[in-house]
Tab-separated table of C-alpha atoms in Angstrom:
chain	number	residue	atom	x	y	z
F	1	MET	CA	0.546	-5.839	48.602
F	2	VAL	CA	-0.193	-5.744	44.789
F	3	ALA	CA	3.347	-6.755	44.085
F	4	LEU	CA	3.214	-9.599	46.502
F	5	LEU	CA	-0.057	-10.796	44.953
F	6	LEU	CA	1.571	-10.537	41.480
F	7	SER	CA	4.541	-12.650	42.594
F	8	LEU	CA	2.315	-15.386	44.077
F	9	ALA	CA	0.301	-15.336	40.807
F	10	LEU	CA	3.468	-15.932	38.865
F	11	VAL	CA	4.438	-18.827	41.134
F	12	ALA	CA	0.967	-20.407	40.694
F	13	LEU	CA	1.089	-19.904	36.929
F	14	SER	CA	4.383	-21.728	36.761
F	15	LEU	CA	3.258	-24.619	38.811
F	16	CYS	CA	-0.138	-24.892	37.046
F	17	SER	CA	0.873	-24.332	33.441
F	18	LEU	CA	0.158	-27.942	32.365
F	19	ARG	CA	-3.339	-28.015	33.966
F	20	ALA	CA	-4.121	-24.663	32.276
F	21	ALA	CA	-3.026	-26.231	28.916
F	22	LEU	CA	-5.326	-29.176	29.508
F	23	VAL	CA	-8.214	-26.999	30.528
F	24	ALA	CA	-7.711	-24.897	27.490
F	25	LEU	CA	-7.919	-27.931	25.066
F	26	PRO	CA	-11.630	-28.016	24.819
F	27	ASN	CA	-11.620	-24.487	23.475
F	28	LEU	CA	-9.959	-25.707	20.371
F	29	GLN	CA	-13.242	-27.523	19.373
F	30	LEU	CA	-15.853	-25.799	17.376
F	31	ASP	CA	-19.607	-26.423	18.118
F	32	THR	CA	-20.264	-26.804	14.470
F	33	PRO	CA	-18.145	-27.559	11.413
F	34	VAL	CA	-16.894	-24.656	9.298
F	35	VAL	CA	-18.061	-26.549	6.160
F	36	PRO	CA	-21.750	-27.116	5.750
F	37	ALA	CA	-23.339	-30.487	6.149
F	38	VAL	CA	-24.437	-31.580	2.719
F	39	ASP	CA	-25.084	-34.779	0.862
F	40	ALA	CA	-22.970	-36.170	-1.963
F	41	ALA	CA	-23.922	-35.498	-5.450
F	42	GLY	CA	-23.595	-38.009	-8.246
F	43	GLY	CA	-23.047	-41.748	-8.220
F	44	ALA	CA	-20.109	-44.103	-7.812
F	45	LEU	CA	-17.461	-44.148	-10.466
F	46	THR	CA	-15.883	-47.556	-9.418
F	47	PRO	CA	-17.194	-51.082	-8.960
F	48	ARG	CA	-18.606	-52.258	-5.619
F	49	GLY	CA	-16.065	-53.759	-3.142
F	50	ARG	CA	-15.622	-54.767	0.472
F	51	VAL	CA	-12.886	-53.252	2.596
F	52	LEU	CA	-11.473	-54.174	6.070
F	53	LEU	CA	-9.815	-50.901	7.498
F	54	VAL	CA	-7.574	-51.669	10.437
F	55	VAL	CA	-6.559	-48.612	12.450
F	56	ILE	CA	-3.558	-49.377	14.664
F	57	ASP	CA	-3.740	-46.417	17.105
F	58	GLY	CA	-0.486	-44.494	17.811
F	59	LEU	CA	1.930	-46.839	15.872
F	60	ARG	CA	5.037	-44.965	14.582
F	61	ALA	CA	5.975	-45.270	10.982
F	62	ASP	CA	9.566	-46.447	11.716
F	63	VAL	CA	8.184	-49.205	13.946
F	64	ALA	CA	5.504	-50.118	11.433
F	65	ALA	CA	8.145	-50.709	8.839
F	66	GLN	CA	9.720	-53.465	10.820
F	67	LEU	CA	6.638	-55.525	11.412
F	68	PRO	CA	6.428	-58.781	9.306
F	69	PHE	CA	2.788	-58.981	8.343
F	70	LEU	CA	2.579	-55.221	7.501
F	71	GLY	CA	5.643	-55.843	5.361
F	72	VAL	CA	3.867	-58.681	3.593
F	73	LEU	CA	0.862	-56.501	2.840
F	74	ALA	CA	3.082	-53.710	1.427
F	75	GLY	CA	5.117	-56.170	-0.552
F	76	ARG	CA	2.044	-57.796	-2.262
F	77	GLY	CA	0.101	-54.510	-2.376
F	78	ALA	CA	0.731	-50.745	-1.789
F	79	ARG	CA	2.543	-48.619	0.807
F	80	VAL	CA	1.871	-44.886	1.497
F	81	GLU	CA	3.761	-42.143	3.328
F	82	LEU	CA	0.894	-40.493	5.150
F	83	SER	CA	0.545	-37.185	7.183
F	84	ALA	CA	-1.698	-36.824	9.975
F	85	GLU	CA	-3.659	-33.558	10.265
F	86	MET	CA	-2.986	-30.937	12.830
F	87	PRO	CA	-3.453	-31.239	15.696
F	88	THR	CA	-2.575	-34.897	15.793
F	89	PHE	CA	-5.165	-36.127	18.501
F	90	SER	CA	-6.924	-39.266	17.576
F	91	SER	CA	-10.576	-38.154	17.140
F	92	ALA	CA	-9.478	-35.319	14.827
F	93	GLN	CA	-7.788	-37.971	12.672
F	94	TYR	CA	-10.884	-40.309	12.703
F	95	VAL	CA	-13.032	-37.483	11.424
F	96	ALA	CA	-10.566	-36.609	8.666
F	97	MET	CA	-10.156	-40.275	7.830
F	98	LEU	CA	-13.833	-40.955	7.103
F	99	THR	CA	-15.167	-37.472	6.132
F	100	GLY	CA	-12.091	-36.086	4.248
F	101	VAL	CA	-12.469	-32.830	6.101
F	102	SER	CA	-9.424	-31.335	8.089
F	103	PRO	CA	-9.714	-30.503	11.776
F	104	ARG	CA	-9.540	-26.809	10.834
F	105	ASP	CA	-12.820	-27.139	9.072
F	106	SER	CA	-14.466	-30.138	10.774
F	107	GLY	CA	-14.236	-28.448	14.224
F	108	VAL	CA	-13.126	-31.701	15.677
F	109	ARG	CA	-9.610	-31.018	16.923
F	110	THR	CA	-9.076	-32.768	20.200
F	111	ASN	CA	-10.410	-35.705	22.212
F	112	THR	CA	-12.615	-33.568	24.396
F	113	ARG	CA	-16.315	-33.014	24.133
F	114	LEU	CA	-16.902	-35.634	21.506
F	115	ALA	CA	-20.297	-35.372	19.725
F	116	ARG	CA	-21.784	-36.629	16.458
F	117	THR	CA	-20.452	-34.979	13.413
F	118	PRO	CA	-23.041	-33.737	10.888
F	119	LEU	CA	-20.627	-34.041	8.129
F	120	ASP	CA	-20.971	-36.471	5.316
F	121	ASN	CA	-18.817	-39.566	5.671
F	122	VAL	CA	-17.969	-42.969	4.093
F	123	PRO	CA	-20.250	-45.152	6.461
F	124	ARG	CA	-23.071	-42.622	5.757
F	125	ARG	CA	-22.577	-43.031	1.956
F	126	LEU	CA	-22.941	-46.937	2.308
F	127	ARG	CA	-25.892	-46.496	4.489
F	128	ILE	CA	-27.737	-44.341	1.990
F	129	ASP	CA	-26.757	-46.942	-0.698
F	130	GLY	CA	-28.481	-49.611	1.344
F	131	ARG	CA	-25.114	-51.183	2.474
F	132	ARG	CA	-23.525	-51.702	5.846
F	133	ALA	CA	-20.480	-50.417	7.745
F	134	VAL	CA	-19.513	-51.739	11.262
F	135	GLU	CA	-16.835	-50.840	13.601
F	136	ILE	CA	-15.237	-52.789	16.477
F	137	GLY	CA	-12.456	-51.806	18.837
F	138	ASP	CA	-10.853	-52.888	22.010
F	139	GLN	CA	-10.775	-49.790	24.344
F	140	VAL	CA	-12.956	-46.778	23.264
F	141	ASP	CA	-16.378	-45.980	21.820
F	142	TRP	CA	-15.444	-42.803	20.089
F	143	TRP	CA	-16.322	-44.011	16.629
F	144	GLN	CA	-19.956	-44.528	17.709
F	145	ARG	CA	-19.944	-41.154	19.506
F	146	ILE	CA	-18.675	-39.410	16.439
F	147	PHE	CA	-20.472	-41.290	13.616
F	148	GLY	CA	-23.575	-42.673	15.415
F	149	ALA	CA	-26.025	-44.669	13.314
F	150	ASP	CA	-23.953	-44.163	10.075
F	151	PHE	CA	-22.296	-47.388	11.408
F	152	GLY	CA	-24.775	-50.237	11.235
F	153	ALA	CA	-23.225	-51.721	14.469
F	154	THR	CA	-20.288	-50.769	16.776
F	155	ALA	CA	-18.823	-52.703	19.734
F	156	VAL	CA	-16.060	-52.388	22.291
F	157	VAL	CA	-14.587	-55.747	23.349
F	158	ALA	CA	-11.740	-57.021	25.357
F	159	PRO	CA	-8.453	-57.058	23.450
F	160	ASP	CA	-8.275	-60.870	23.403
F	161	ALA	CA	-11.683	-61.079	22.071
F	162	LEU	CA	-11.156	-58.625	19.268
F	163	VAL	CA	-10.364	-61.053	16.382
F	164	GLY	CA	-13.164	-63.464	17.121
F	165	GLU	CA	-15.823	-60.765	17.628
F	166	THR	CA	-14.758	-59.068	14.478
F	167	ALA	CA	-15.222	-62.153	12.417
F	168	ARG	CA	-18.787	-62.518	14.048
F	169	LEU	CA	-19.906	-59.033	13.527
F	170	THR	CA	-18.309	-58.297	10.048
F	171	SER	CA	-19.705	-61.292	7.993
F	172	ARG	CA	-22.237	-59.177	6.103
F	173	ALA	CA	-20.397	-55.882	6.179
F	174	ASP	CA	-19.239	-53.896	3.199
F	175	LEU	CA	-16.807	-51.820	5.420
F	176	ALA	CA	-15.443	-53.049	8.679
F	177	VAL	CA	-13.387	-50.631	10.773
F	178	VAL	CA	-11.333	-52.433	13.332
F	179	HIS	CA	-9.618	-50.168	16.016
F	180	ILE	CA	-6.481	-51.669	17.865
F	181	CYS	CA	-5.471	-49.512	20.786
F	182	GLY	CA	-2.823	-51.441	22.720
F	183	VAL	CA	0.210	-49.626	20.941
F	184	ASP	CA	-1.288	-46.113	21.739
F	185	HIS	CA	-1.809	-47.221	25.388
F	186	GLU	CA	1.746	-48.320	25.803
F	187	GLY	CA	2.963	-45.153	24.096
F	188	HIS	CA	1.249	-43.023	26.652
F	189	ARG	CA	2.250	-45.315	29.472
F	190	VAL	CA	5.851	-45.764	28.935
F	191	GLY	CA	6.839	-44.087	25.693
F	192	ALA	CA	7.475	-45.171	22.138
F	193	ALA	CA	11.158	-45.965	22.728
F	194	SER	CA	10.160	-48.571	25.346
F	195	PRO	CA	10.300	-52.442	24.815
F	196	ALA	CA	6.703	-52.527	25.839
F	197	TYR	CA	5.604	-50.274	22.918
F	198	ARG	CA	7.380	-52.468	20.523
F	199	ALA	CA	5.854	-55.650	21.955
F	200	ALA	CA	2.464	-53.969	21.581
F	201	ALA	CA	3.239	-53.273	17.982
F	202	ARG	CA	4.261	-56.960	17.292
F	203	ASP	CA	0.838	-58.009	18.904
F	204	ALA	CA	-1.127	-55.528	16.810
F	205	ASP	CA	0.819	-57.022	13.643
F	206	ASP	CA	-0.276	-60.549	14.723
F	207	LYS	CA	-3.789	-59.460	15.200
F	208	THR	CA	-3.785	-57.771	11.898
F	209	ARG	CA	-2.728	-61.000	10.274
F	210	GLU	CA	-5.615	-62.995	11.864
F	211	LEU	CA	-8.035	-60.223	10.995
F	212	ALA	CA	-6.990	-60.291	7.357
F	213	ARG	CA	-7.369	-64.097	7.057
F	214	ALA	CA	-10.735	-63.937	8.699
F	215	TRP	CA	-11.896	-61.339	6.198
F	216	GLY	CA	-10.759	-63.421	3.240
F	217	TRP	CA	-7.486	-61.749	2.239
F	218	PRO	CA	-5.843	-61.875	-0.263
F	219	THR	CA	-9.135	-62.282	-2.236
F	220	ALA	CA	-10.731	-59.521	-0.141
F	221	THR	CA	-9.220	-56.051	0.421
F	222	ILE	CA	-7.466	-54.834	3.536
F	223	VAL	CA	-6.214	-51.392	4.329
F	224	VAL	CA	-4.181	-50.765	7.474
F	225	LEU	CA	-3.000	-47.380	8.803
F	226	SER	CA	-2.164	-45.495	11.884
F	227	ASP	CA	-3.742	-42.190	12.972
F	228	HIS	CA	-0.614	-40.791	14.403
F	229	GLY	CA	2.610	-41.602	16.029
F	230	HIS	CA	4.260	-40.875	19.340
F	231	VAL	CA	7.329	-38.893	20.492
F	232	PRO	CA	10.030	-41.222	22.175
F	233	ALA	CA	8.961	-40.214	25.744
F	234	GLY	CA	5.208	-40.759	24.763
F	235	GLY	CA	2.569	-38.404	23.642
F	236	HIS	CA	1.095	-36.903	20.476
F	237	GLY	CA	-0.841	-33.833	19.374
F	238	GLY	CA	2.011	-31.853	17.923
F	239	ASP	CA	3.713	-31.791	14.659
F	240	GLU	CA	6.946	-33.757	15.407
F	241	PRO	CA	8.073	-35.945	12.454
F	242	GLY	CA	7.558	-39.112	14.490
F	243	VAL	CA	4.073	-38.062	15.379
F	244	ARG	CA	2.703	-36.450	12.242
F	245	GLY	CA	4.470	-38.754	9.796
F	246	THR	CA	2.426	-41.854	9.638
F	247	TRP	CA	1.675	-44.707	7.119
F	248	LEU	CA	-0.665	-46.846	5.392
F	249	VAL	CA	-0.429	-50.330	3.584
F	250	ALA	CA	-3.134	-52.041	1.523
F	251	SER	CA	-3.562	-55.195	-0.380
F	252	GLY	CA	-6.341	-57.193	-2.167
F	253	PRO	CA	-8.656	-56.625	-5.185
F	254	GLY	CA	-8.654	-53.057	-6.359
F	255	ILE	CA	-5.073	-52.346	-5.022
F	256	LYS	CA	-2.298	-52.015	-7.423
F	257	SER	CA	0.639	-54.342	-6.579
F	258	GLY	CA	3.863	-52.532	-6.011
F	259	ALA	CA	2.292	-49.070	-5.714
F	260	ARG	CA	4.259	-46.575	-3.642
F	261	THR	CA	2.978	-43.139	-2.849
F	262	SER	CA	4.277	-40.123	-0.734
F	263	GLY	CA	2.679	-36.874	0.212
F	264	ALA	CA	-0.698	-38.351	1.026
F	265	ARG	CA	-2.826	-36.763	3.787
F	266	MET	CA	-5.249	-38.244	6.280
F	267	ILE	CA	-8.142	-36.347	4.440
F	268	ASP	CA	-7.243	-38.502	1.175
F	269	ILE	CA	-8.363	-41.713	2.945
F	270	ALA	CA	-12.138	-41.014	2.743
F	271	PRO	CA	-12.358	-40.564	-0.988
F	272	THR	CA	-9.889	-43.487	-1.505
F	273	LEU	CA	-11.940	-45.769	0.670
F	274	ALA	CA	-15.175	-44.567	-1.222
F	275	ALA	CA	-13.530	-45.587	-4.562
F	276	LEU	CA	-12.544	-49.074	-3.221
F	277	LEU	CA	-16.013	-49.577	-1.866
F	278	GLY	CA	-17.760	-48.243	-5.133
F	279	THR	CA	-19.664	-45.467	-3.427
F	280	ALA	CA	-19.642	-41.673	-3.843
F	281	ALA	CA	-17.029	-39.767	-2.011
F	282	PRO	CA	-18.255	-37.727	1.028
F	283	ALA	CA	-19.702	-34.371	-0.387
F	284	THR	CA	-17.332	-32.044	1.525
F	285	ALA	CA	-14.245	-34.113	1.431
F	286	GLN	CA	-11.151	-31.805	0.801
F	287	GLY	CA	-8.827	-34.781	0.060
F	288	ARG	CA	-8.008	-36.510	-3.274
F	289	THR	CA	-8.483	-40.120	-4.240
F	290	LEU	CA	-5.076	-41.937	-4.057
F	291	VAL	CA	-5.429	-43.102	-7.759
F	292	ASP	CA	-2.028	-44.317	-8.010
F	293	LEU	CA	-2.781	-47.208	-5.386
F	294	LEU	CA	-5.850	-48.310	-7.220
F	295	ALA	CA	-6.146	-50.835	-10.103
F	296	LEU	CA	-8.368	-48.769	-12.239
F	297	PRO	CA	-8.829	-48.639	-16.124
F	298	PRO	CA	-7.483	-45.495	-17.627
F	299	GLN	CA	-10.849	-43.853	-18.332
F	300	THR	CA	-12.090	-44.534	-14.836
F	301	ARG	CA	-9.096	-43.105	-13.370
F	302	THR	CA	-9.519	-39.990	-15.459
F	303	ASP	CA	-13.158	-39.737	-14.382
F	304	VAL	CA	-12.255	-40.108	-10.676
F	305	MET	CA	-9.500	-37.407	-10.912
F	306	ALA	CA	-12.051	-35.024	-12.670
F	307	ALA	CA	-14.685	-35.603	-9.962
F	308	ASP	CA	-12.017	-34.935	-7.254
F	309	ARG	CA	-11.123	-31.669	-8.784
F	310	ASP	CA	-14.773	-30.395	-8.907
F	311	ARG	CA	-15.404	-31.685	-5.377
F	312	ILE	CA	-12.340	-30.115	-3.812
F	313	ALA	CA	-12.882	-26.832	-5.525
F	314	ARG	CA	-16.412	-26.626	-4.114
F	315	SER	CA	-15.397	-27.738	-0.703
F	316	VAL	CA	-12.224	-25.568	-0.442
F	317	THR	CA	-14.193	-22.371	-1.650
F	318	THR	CA	-16.901	-22.851	0.767
F	319	ALA	CA	-14.625	-23.505	3.636
F	320	GLU	CA	-12.536	-20.339	2.965
F	321	THR	CA	-15.698	-18.187	2.595
F	322	ARG	CA	-16.976	-19.437	6.000
F	323	ARG	CA	-13.547	-19.116	7.642
F	324	HIS	CA	-13.457	-15.484	6.421
F	325	THR	CA	-16.723	-14.815	8.278
F	326	LEU	CA	-15.354	-16.413	11.437
F	327	LEU	CA	-12.192	-14.355	11.284
F	328	ASN	CA	-14.115	-11.149	10.919
F	329	ASP	CA	-16.154	-12.113	14.031
F	330	GLU	CA	-12.946	-12.750	15.856
F	331	ARG	CA	-11.300	-9.361	14.797
F	332	SER	CA	-14.258	-7.581	16.092
F	333	ALA	CA	-13.904	-9.159	19.534
F	334	ARG	CA	-10.280	-8.135	19.841
F	335	ALA	CA	-10.734	-4.494	20.805
F	336	PRO	CA	-12.700	-4.911	24.123
F	337	ARG	CA	-10.097	-7.796	25.145
F	338	ALA	CA	-7.170	-5.570	24.323
F	339	ALA	CA	-8.730	-2.668	26.391
F	340	ALA	CA	-9.277	-4.996	29.402
F	341	LEU	CA	-5.629	-6.282	29.090
F	342	LEU	CA	-4.410	-2.657	28.988
F	343	VAL	CA	-6.315	-1.830	32.165
F	344	LEU	CA	-4.826	-4.963	34.013
F	345	LEU	CA	-1.419	-3.906	32.856
F	346	ALA	CA	-1.823	-0.356	34.119
F	347	VAL	CA	-3.067	-1.536	37.457
F	348	ALA	CA	-0.024	-4.010	37.733
F	349	GLY	CA	2.425	-1.234	36.650
F	350	PHE	CA	1.065	1.134	39.199
F	351	GLY	CA	1.463	-1.398	41.850
F	352	LEU	CA	4.974	-2.183	41.022
F	353	TRP	CA	5.864	1.586	40.900
F	354	ARG	CA	4.491	2.028	44.446
F	355	ALA	CA	5.981	-1.249	45.696
F	356	SER	CA	8.804	-1.620	48.355
F	357	ARG	CA	12.047	-3.397	47.714
F	358	PRO	CA	10.917	-6.648	49.295
F	359	ALA	CA	7.953	-6.817	47.139
F	360	TRP	CA	10.140	-6.230	44.118
F	361	LEU	CA	12.230	-9.237	45.226
F	362	GLY	CA	8.952	-11.154	45.448
F	363	VAL	CA	8.033	-10.389	42.003
F	364	MET	CA	11.458	-11.197	40.659
F	365	ALA	CA	11.328	-14.579	42.508
F	366	GLY	CA	7.951	-15.275	40.765
F	367	VAL	CA	9.402	-14.421	37.371
F	368	ALA	CA	12.415	-16.580	38.065
F	369	THR	CA	10.251	-19.477	38.957
F	370	LEU	CA	8.202	-19.193	35.721
F	371	LEU	CA	11.337	-19.051	33.655
F	372	LEU	CA	12.966	-22.093	35.411
F	373	THR	CA	9.720	-23.821	34.559
F	374	VAL	CA	10.037	-22.979	30.901
F	375	VAL	CA	13.717	-24.018	30.808
F	376	ALA	CA	13.012	-27.365	32.596
F	377	PHE	CA	10.085	-28.073	30.076
F	378	ALA	CA	12.614	-27.237	27.242
F	379	VAL	CA	15.311	-29.476	28.526
F	380	ARG	CA	12.808	-32.351	29.076
F	381	HIS	CA	10.747	-32.087	25.924
F	382	GLU	CA	12.986	-29.964	23.622
F	383	ARG	CA	10.120	-27.998	22.256
F	384	LEU	CA	6.740	-26.543	23.130
F	385	SER	CA	4.123	-28.845	21.708
F	386	PHE	CA	0.714	-30.518	22.363
F	387	SER	CA	2.646	-33.796	22.358
């Protein structure tokens, strides 16, 4: 009887593995950040500016490189090879993008159980300075749920109304974040190798051109990037090159024409935006200012880099100390879990020892079903990944 139950359990496990993985995703989240929520120290080192930040969700770097208006921006301004943080889920990247804190330490690692982050962030810096940041998107309200009142206004509108509503909402904004979701939608629906995905990318490029003109480019600064890419069959979350390797282009006042940078991370965006806006970088940002993109006098560049070193050293040291405490708590919980597992294995082993030949065949059928599921997954997706 025990062997029969074990075989049934193995069959059920093989059939429900995807559901189990999805149910486990919320457990990646932390209730509070590893790093403490503190305010920025010191003032701005760069002059004030206005920035339009366009986030084209899910647009692969190789597809972005073929789009005409993004090519114009890169040609007249800067292009960056950017790496998304792990895991490559959207909300984890939004937090890294505006706080400069990696998902490991921000605690925001998936798109489940979204809540307001207490971490210092670029919109919050502007609000404290008496300035204004707004966000508008065409599908989700996640920015409002994550950053709350740090944005002076947020809105979700129909895709066809995005450009017009953006022009209306952002006329008095210092930072405008515009979130275009159509590319990501098609990536999940039919995959990144599909004609529909490339059509959505061209549409996003056209919308970016209209948004830039409404913002005042080229006499006003625009930064465009993607939070992650997609695997050809559709999906993200893992570390595949087409998913984690993403991109940024920027043009306008404050951007050095012809600048090219590689090795940048999503956590570098927050301090870079802060420098373009002329506000203090978020206090716990772990990223560096991408000074090679910025048109800065030599002394200002030196001052920014020195401030980066001090801030990063403080943030990294604090995070390492707090992670060490969490790891000690985790180690102390391993012994009772290991004991419970040993008891279960002992019961299962005793059941198999006493089992009849038909029961053994049932167990082997369950194991074979599980192995076939793994093989089928490997053939279909090539690797085990969140994507």
